[in-house]
PDB file of C-alpha atoms in Angstrom:
ATOM      1  CA  UNK O   1     -36.031 -41.421  27.472  1.00 42.00           C
ATOM      2  CA  UNK O   2     -36.697 -38.941  30.322  1.00 50.00           C
ATOM      3  CA  UNK O   3     -33.887 -38.221  32.748  1.00 63.00           C
ATOM      4  CA  UNK O   4     -34.257 -39.020  36.417  1.00 74.00           C
ATOM      5  CA  UNK O   5     -34.609 -36.036  38.727  1.00 88.00           C
ATOM      6  CA  UNK O   6     -31.959 -35.285  41.317  1.00 91.00           C
ATOM      7  CA  UNK O   7     -33.255 -36.777  44.543  1.00 91.00           C
ATOM      8  CA  UNK O   8     -31.709 -37.190  47.960  1.00 93.00           C
ATOM      9  CA  UNK O   9     -31.818 -40.997  47.567  1.00 93.00           C
ATOM     10  CA  UNK O  10     -30.037 -40.902  44.216  1.00 92.00           C
ATOM     11  CA  UNK O  11     -27.465 -38.448  45.516  1.00 93.00           C
ATOM     12  CA  UNK O  12     -26.870 -40.424  48.709  1.00 94.00           C
ATOM     13  CA  UNK O  13     -26.355 -43.582  46.648  1.00 93.00           C
ATOM     14  CA  UNK O  14     -23.691 -41.885  44.529  1.00 92.00           C
ATOM     15  CA  UNK O  15     -22.076 -40.360  47.610  1.00 93.00           C
ATOM     16  CA  UNK O  16     -21.942 -43.763  49.312  1.00 94.00           C
ATOM     17  CA  UNK O  17     -20.002 -45.227  46.361  1.00 90.00           C
ATOM     18  CA  UNK O  18     -17.422 -42.484  46.904  1.00 91.00           C
ATOM     19  CA  UNK O  19     -17.259 -42.976  50.677  1.00 92.00           C
ATOM     20  CA  UNK O  20     -19.021 -39.669  51.363  1.00 94.00           C
ATOM     21  CA  UNK O  21     -21.628 -39.171  54.079  1.00 95.00           C
ATOM     22  CA  UNK O  22     -25.292 -38.772  53.132  1.00 95.00           C
ATOM     23  CA  UNK O  23     -26.733 -35.343  52.445  1.00 93.00           C
ATOM     24  CA  UNK O  24     -27.983 -33.523  55.540  1.00 89.00           C
ATOM     25  CA  UNK O  25     -30.302 -30.559  55.796  1.00 83.00           C
ATOM     26  CA  UNK O  26     -33.782 -29.879  54.455  1.00 83.00           C
ATOM     27  CA  UNK O  27     -33.124 -31.161  50.924  1.00 82.00           C
ATOM     28  CA  UNK O  28     -34.234 -28.035  49.082  1.00 91.00           C
ATOM     29  CA  UNK O  29     -33.284 -28.033  45.384  1.00 93.00           C
ATOM     30  CA  UNK O  30     -30.401 -25.580  45.938  1.00 92.00           C
ATOM     31  CA  UNK O  31     -29.073 -27.765  48.784  1.00 93.00           C
ATOM     32  CA  UNK O  32     -29.207 -30.867  46.595  1.00 94.00           C
ATOM     33  CA  UNK O  33     -27.431 -29.054  43.747  1.00 95.00           C
ATOM     34  CA  UNK O  34     -24.669 -27.923  46.130  1.00 95.00           C
ATOM     35  CA  UNK O  35     -24.285 -31.499  47.392  1.00 94.00           C
ATOM     36  CA  UNK O  36     -24.252 -32.738  43.776  1.00 95.00           C
ATOM     37  CA  UNK O  37     -21.417 -30.323  43.035  1.00 96.00           C
ATOM     38  CA  UNK O  38     -19.452 -31.560  46.056  1.00 94.00           C
ATOM     39  CA  UNK O  39     -20.099 -35.155  44.955  1.00 95.00           C
ATOM     40  CA  UNK O  40     -18.857 -34.520  41.426  1.00 95.00           C
ATOM     41  CA  UNK O  41     -15.710 -32.843  42.760  1.00 94.00           C
ATOM     42  CA  UNK O  42     -15.065 -35.822  45.032  1.00 93.00           C
ATOM     43  CA  UNK O  43     -15.508 -38.175  42.068  1.00 93.00           C
ATOM     44  CA  UNK O  44     -13.078 -36.136  39.952  1.00 92.00           C
ATOM     45  CA  UNK O  45     -10.556 -35.954  42.789  1.00 92.00           C
ATOM     46  CA  UNK O  46     -10.810 -39.740  43.126  1.00 91.00           C
ATOM     47  CA  UNK O  47     -10.094 -40.144  39.400  1.00 90.00           C
ATOM     48  CA  UNK O  48     -13.562 -41.449  38.568  1.00 84.00           C
ATOM     49  CA  UNK O  49     -14.223 -42.861  35.121  1.00 81.00           C
ATOM     50  CA  UNK O  50     -16.098 -40.205  33.070  1.00 73.00           C
ATOM     51  CA  UNK O  51     -18.752 -42.807  32.231  1.00 76.00           C
ATOM     52  CA  UNK O  52     -19.545 -43.329  35.901  1.00 81.00           C
ATOM     53  CA  UNK O  53     -23.149 -42.348  36.743  1.00 80.00           C
ATOM     54  CA  UNK O  54     -22.081 -39.517  39.035  1.00 81.00           C
ATOM     55  CA  UNK O  55     -20.415 -37.872  36.021  1.00 85.00           C
ATOM     56  CA  UNK O  56     -23.225 -38.444  33.528  1.00 85.00           C
ATOM     57  CA  UNK O  57     -26.673 -38.221  35.131  1.00 91.00           C
ATOM     58  CA  UNK O  58     -28.778 -36.057  37.419  1.00 94.00           C
ATOM     59  CA  UNK O  59     -25.912 -35.557  39.876  1.00 94.00           C
ATOM     60  CA  UNK O  60     -23.802 -33.972  37.124  1.00 95.00           C
ATOM     61  CA  UNK O  61     -26.770 -31.860  36.028  1.00 96.00           C
ATOM     62  CA  UNK O  62     -27.200 -30.640  39.615  1.00 96.00           C
ATOM     63  CA  UNK O  63     -23.511 -29.731  39.843  1.00 96.00           C
ATOM     64  CA  UNK O  64     -23.647 -27.828  36.546  1.00 97.00           C
ATOM     65  CA  UNK O  65     -26.761 -25.935  37.625  1.00 97.00           C
ATOM     66  CA  UNK O  66     -25.185 -25.055  40.984  1.00 97.00           C
ATOM     67  CA  UNK O  67     -22.121 -23.560  39.308  1.00 98.00           C
ATOM     68  CA  UNK O  68     -24.158 -21.697  36.679  1.00 98.00           C
ATOM     69  CA  UNK O  69     -26.334 -20.219  39.423  1.00 97.00           C
ATOM     70  CA  UNK O  70     -23.190 -19.053  41.214  1.00 97.00           C
ATOM     71  CA  UNK O  71     -21.912 -17.413  38.019  1.00 98.00           C
ATOM     72  CA  UNK O  72     -25.245 -15.647  37.512  1.00 97.00           C
ATOM     73  CA  UNK O  73     -25.064 -14.382  41.101  1.00 96.00           C
ATOM     74  CA  UNK O  74     -21.493 -13.182  40.676  1.00 96.00           C
ATOM     75  CA  UNK O  75     -22.104 -11.541  37.285  1.00 96.00           C
ATOM     76  CA  UNK O  76     -25.774 -10.541  37.292  1.00 95.00           C
ATOM     77  CA  UNK O  77     -27.317  -9.365  34.066  1.00 91.00           C
ATOM     78  CA  UNK O  78     -28.708 -10.671  30.806  1.00 89.00           C
ATOM     79  CA  UNK O  79     -26.163  -9.789  28.119  1.00 91.00           C
ATOM     80  CA  UNK O  80     -24.490 -13.237  27.861  1.00 94.00           C
ATOM     81  CA  UNK O  81     -26.115 -16.639  27.688  1.00 94.00           C
ATOM     82  CA  UNK O  82     -23.977 -19.465  29.059  1.00 97.00           C
ATOM     83  CA  UNK O  83     -25.119 -22.877  27.846  1.00 97.00           C
ATOM     84  CA  UNK O  84     -24.074 -26.296  29.096  1.00 98.00           C
ATOM     85  CA  UNK O  85     -26.304 -28.594  27.046  1.00 97.00           C
ATOM     86  CA  UNK O  86     -28.297 -30.605  27.840  1.00 95.00           C
ATOM     87  CA  UNK O  87     -28.027 -29.660  31.502  1.00 95.00           C
ATOM     88  CA  UNK O  88     -28.727 -25.943  31.914  1.00 96.00           C
ATOM     89  CA  UNK O  89     -28.233 -22.390  30.699  1.00 96.00           C
ATOM     90  CA  UNK O  90     -28.186 -18.998  32.405  1.00 96.00           C
ATOM     91  CA  UNK O  91     -28.101 -15.385  31.381  1.00 93.00           C
ATOM     92  CA  UNK O  92     -25.518 -13.256  33.121  1.00 94.00           C
ATOM     93  CA  UNK O  93     -23.196 -10.249  32.785  1.00 93.00           C
ATOM     94  CA  UNK O  94     -24.478  -6.706  32.954  1.00 90.00           C
ATOM     95  CA  UNK O  95     -25.098  -4.893  29.687  1.00 86.00           C
ATOM     96  CA  UNK O  96     -27.556  -4.817  26.825  1.00 79.00           C
ATOM     97  CA  UNK O  97     -29.738  -7.896  26.709  1.00 70.00           C
ATOM     98  CA  UNK O  98     -31.747  -9.669  24.081  1.00 67.00           C
ATOM     99  CA  UNK O  99     -35.444 -10.466  24.218  1.00 69.00           C
ATOM    100  CA  UNK O 100     -35.973 -12.923  21.347  1.00 71.00           C
ATOM    101  CA  UNK O 101     -34.113 -15.380  19.212  1.00 69.00           C
ATOM    102  CA  UNK O 102     -30.467 -16.277  19.517  1.00 71.00           C
ATOM    103  CA  UNK O 103     -28.658 -13.869  21.819  1.00 75.00           C
ATOM    104  CA  UNK O 104     -25.660 -11.978  20.382  1.00 83.00           C
ATOM    105  CA  UNK O 105     -23.327 -13.170  23.167  1.00 93.00           C
ATOM    106  CA  UNK O 106     -23.300 -16.922  23.671  1.00 95.00           C
ATOM    107  CA  UNK O 107     -20.880 -19.203  25.487  1.00 97.00           C
ATOM    108  CA  UNK O 108     -21.374 -22.946  25.136  1.00 98.00           C
ATOM    109  CA  UNK O 109     -19.453 -25.942  26.445  1.00 98.00           C
ATOM    110  CA  UNK O 110     -19.883 -29.459  27.791  1.00 97.00           C
ATOM    111  CA  UNK O 111     -20.421 -30.155  31.482  1.00 96.00           C
ATOM    112  CA  UNK O 112     -16.908 -31.318  32.317  1.00 95.00           C
ATOM    113  CA  UNK O 113     -15.384 -28.230  30.680  1.00 97.00           C
ATOM    114  CA  UNK O 114     -17.744 -25.980  32.652  1.00 98.00           C
ATOM    115  CA  UNK O 115     -16.820 -27.657  35.928  1.00 97.00           C
ATOM    116  CA  UNK O 116     -13.105 -27.411  35.083  1.00 96.00           C
ATOM    117  CA  UNK O 117     -13.438 -23.688  34.280  1.00 98.00           C
ATOM    118  CA  UNK O 118     -15.602 -22.852  37.289  1.00 98.00           C
ATOM    119  CA  UNK O 119     -13.226 -24.618  39.686  1.00 97.00           C
ATOM    120  CA  UNK O 120      -9.963 -23.390  38.167  1.00 97.00           C
ATOM    121  CA  UNK O 121      -8.930 -26.786  36.835  1.00 96.00           C
ATOM    122  CA  UNK O 122      -8.736 -25.208  33.358  1.00 97.00           C
ATOM    123  CA  UNK O 123      -8.117 -21.624  32.284  1.00 97.00           C
ATOM    124  CA  UNK O 124     -10.459 -19.678  30.018  1.00 97.00           C
ATOM    125  CA  UNK O 125      -7.701 -19.235  27.433  1.00 96.00           C
ATOM    126  CA  UNK O 126      -6.898 -22.945  27.405  1.00 97.00           C
ATOM    127  CA  UNK O 127     -10.566 -23.875  27.001  1.00 97.00           C
ATOM    128  CA  UNK O 128     -11.152 -21.427  24.151  1.00 96.00           C
ATOM    129  CA  UNK O 129      -7.901 -22.294  22.352  1.00 96.00           C
ATOM    130  CA  UNK O 130      -8.586 -26.038  22.546  1.00 97.00           C
ATOM    131  CA  UNK O 131     -12.118 -25.558  21.196  1.00 97.00           C
ATOM    132  CA  UNK O 132     -13.765 -26.860  24.354  1.00 98.00           C
ATOM    133  CA  UNK O 133     -15.568 -23.517  24.710  1.00 98.00           C
ATOM    134  CA  UNK O 134     -17.446 -21.894  21.877  1.00 97.00           C
ATOM    135  CA  UNK O 135     -17.845 -18.179  22.524  1.00 95.00           C
ATOM    136  CA  UNK O 136     -19.403 -15.629  20.191  1.00 94.00           C
ATOM    137  CA  UNK O 137     -20.104 -11.970  20.717  1.00 92.00           C
ATOM    138  CA  UNK O 138     -18.220  -8.992  22.103  1.00 90.00           C
ATOM    139  CA  UNK O 139     -19.171  -9.798  25.723  1.00 90.00           C
ATOM    140  CA  UNK O 140     -18.658 -13.567  25.575  1.00 94.00           C
ATOM    141  CA  UNK O 141     -15.362 -13.606  27.479  1.00 95.00           C
ATOM    142  CA  UNK O 142     -15.992 -14.949  30.991  1.00 97.00           C
ATOM    143  CA  UNK O 143     -12.353 -14.844  32.134  1.00 96.00           C
ATOM    144  CA  UNK O 144     -13.088 -11.965  34.534  1.00 96.00           C
ATOM    145  CA  UNK O 145     -15.428 -14.222  36.547  1.00 97.00           C
ATOM    146  CA  UNK O 146     -13.645 -17.570  36.291  1.00 97.00           C
ATOM    147  CA  UNK O 147     -12.689 -19.489  38.223  1.00 97.00           C
ATOM    148  CA  UNK O 148     -15.538 -18.853  40.611  1.00 97.00           C
ATOM    149  CA  UNK O 149     -14.382 -17.790  44.082  1.00 95.00           C
ATOM    150  CA  UNK O 150     -14.545 -20.405  46.835  1.00 90.00           C
ATOM    151  CA  UNK O 151     -17.997 -20.592  48.300  1.00 85.00           C
ATOM    152  CA  UNK O 152     -18.900 -20.036  51.902  1.00 74.00           C
ATOM    153  CA  UNK O 153     -20.146 -23.036  53.868  1.00 68.00           C
ATOM    154  CA  UNK O 154     -23.923 -23.462  54.069  1.00 58.00           C
ATOM    155  CA  UNK O 155     -25.551 -21.253  56.715  1.00 57.00           C
ATOM    156  CA  UNK O 156     -26.713 -24.251  58.765  1.00 48.00           C
ATOM    157  CA  UNK O 157     -23.109 -25.505  58.996  1.00 46.00           C
ATOM    158  CA  UNK O 158     -22.005 -22.406  60.922  1.00 38.00           C
ATOM    159  CA  UNK O 159     -23.705 -23.190  64.132  1.00 38.00           C
TER     160      UNK O 159
END
């Protein structure tokens, strides 16, 4: 069964159920992913049921992708592959990189763990110790980059 893409209509519907305003701006993929991230955070802050659509479908995927893209921007490189199946994966962290097969440095976790780590709701040590993060390889420790720093408001919001 194919997953629905993240669209402005889908996102606005989820935002409306949380009492959030509709998405504004041009609706570029990066803008929609940022809005998806904000929507997921609002759902978590409101104590949303994990089975709620905003925490399981394309909105969650958009939030995961947004945070992974931020990590890749903060720690550019290709020595570590961070996987959040089935949503997304990125390569990051400077150092030797792989070209084929399974990379030597892999970090894998579920979406809710990734969001908790990226936002500081869970520490790296806690996630690894509890088994919520599976990390292999000498460079697979992301604690130097997590939680991600607060992000600046969108450029169009400044004016």
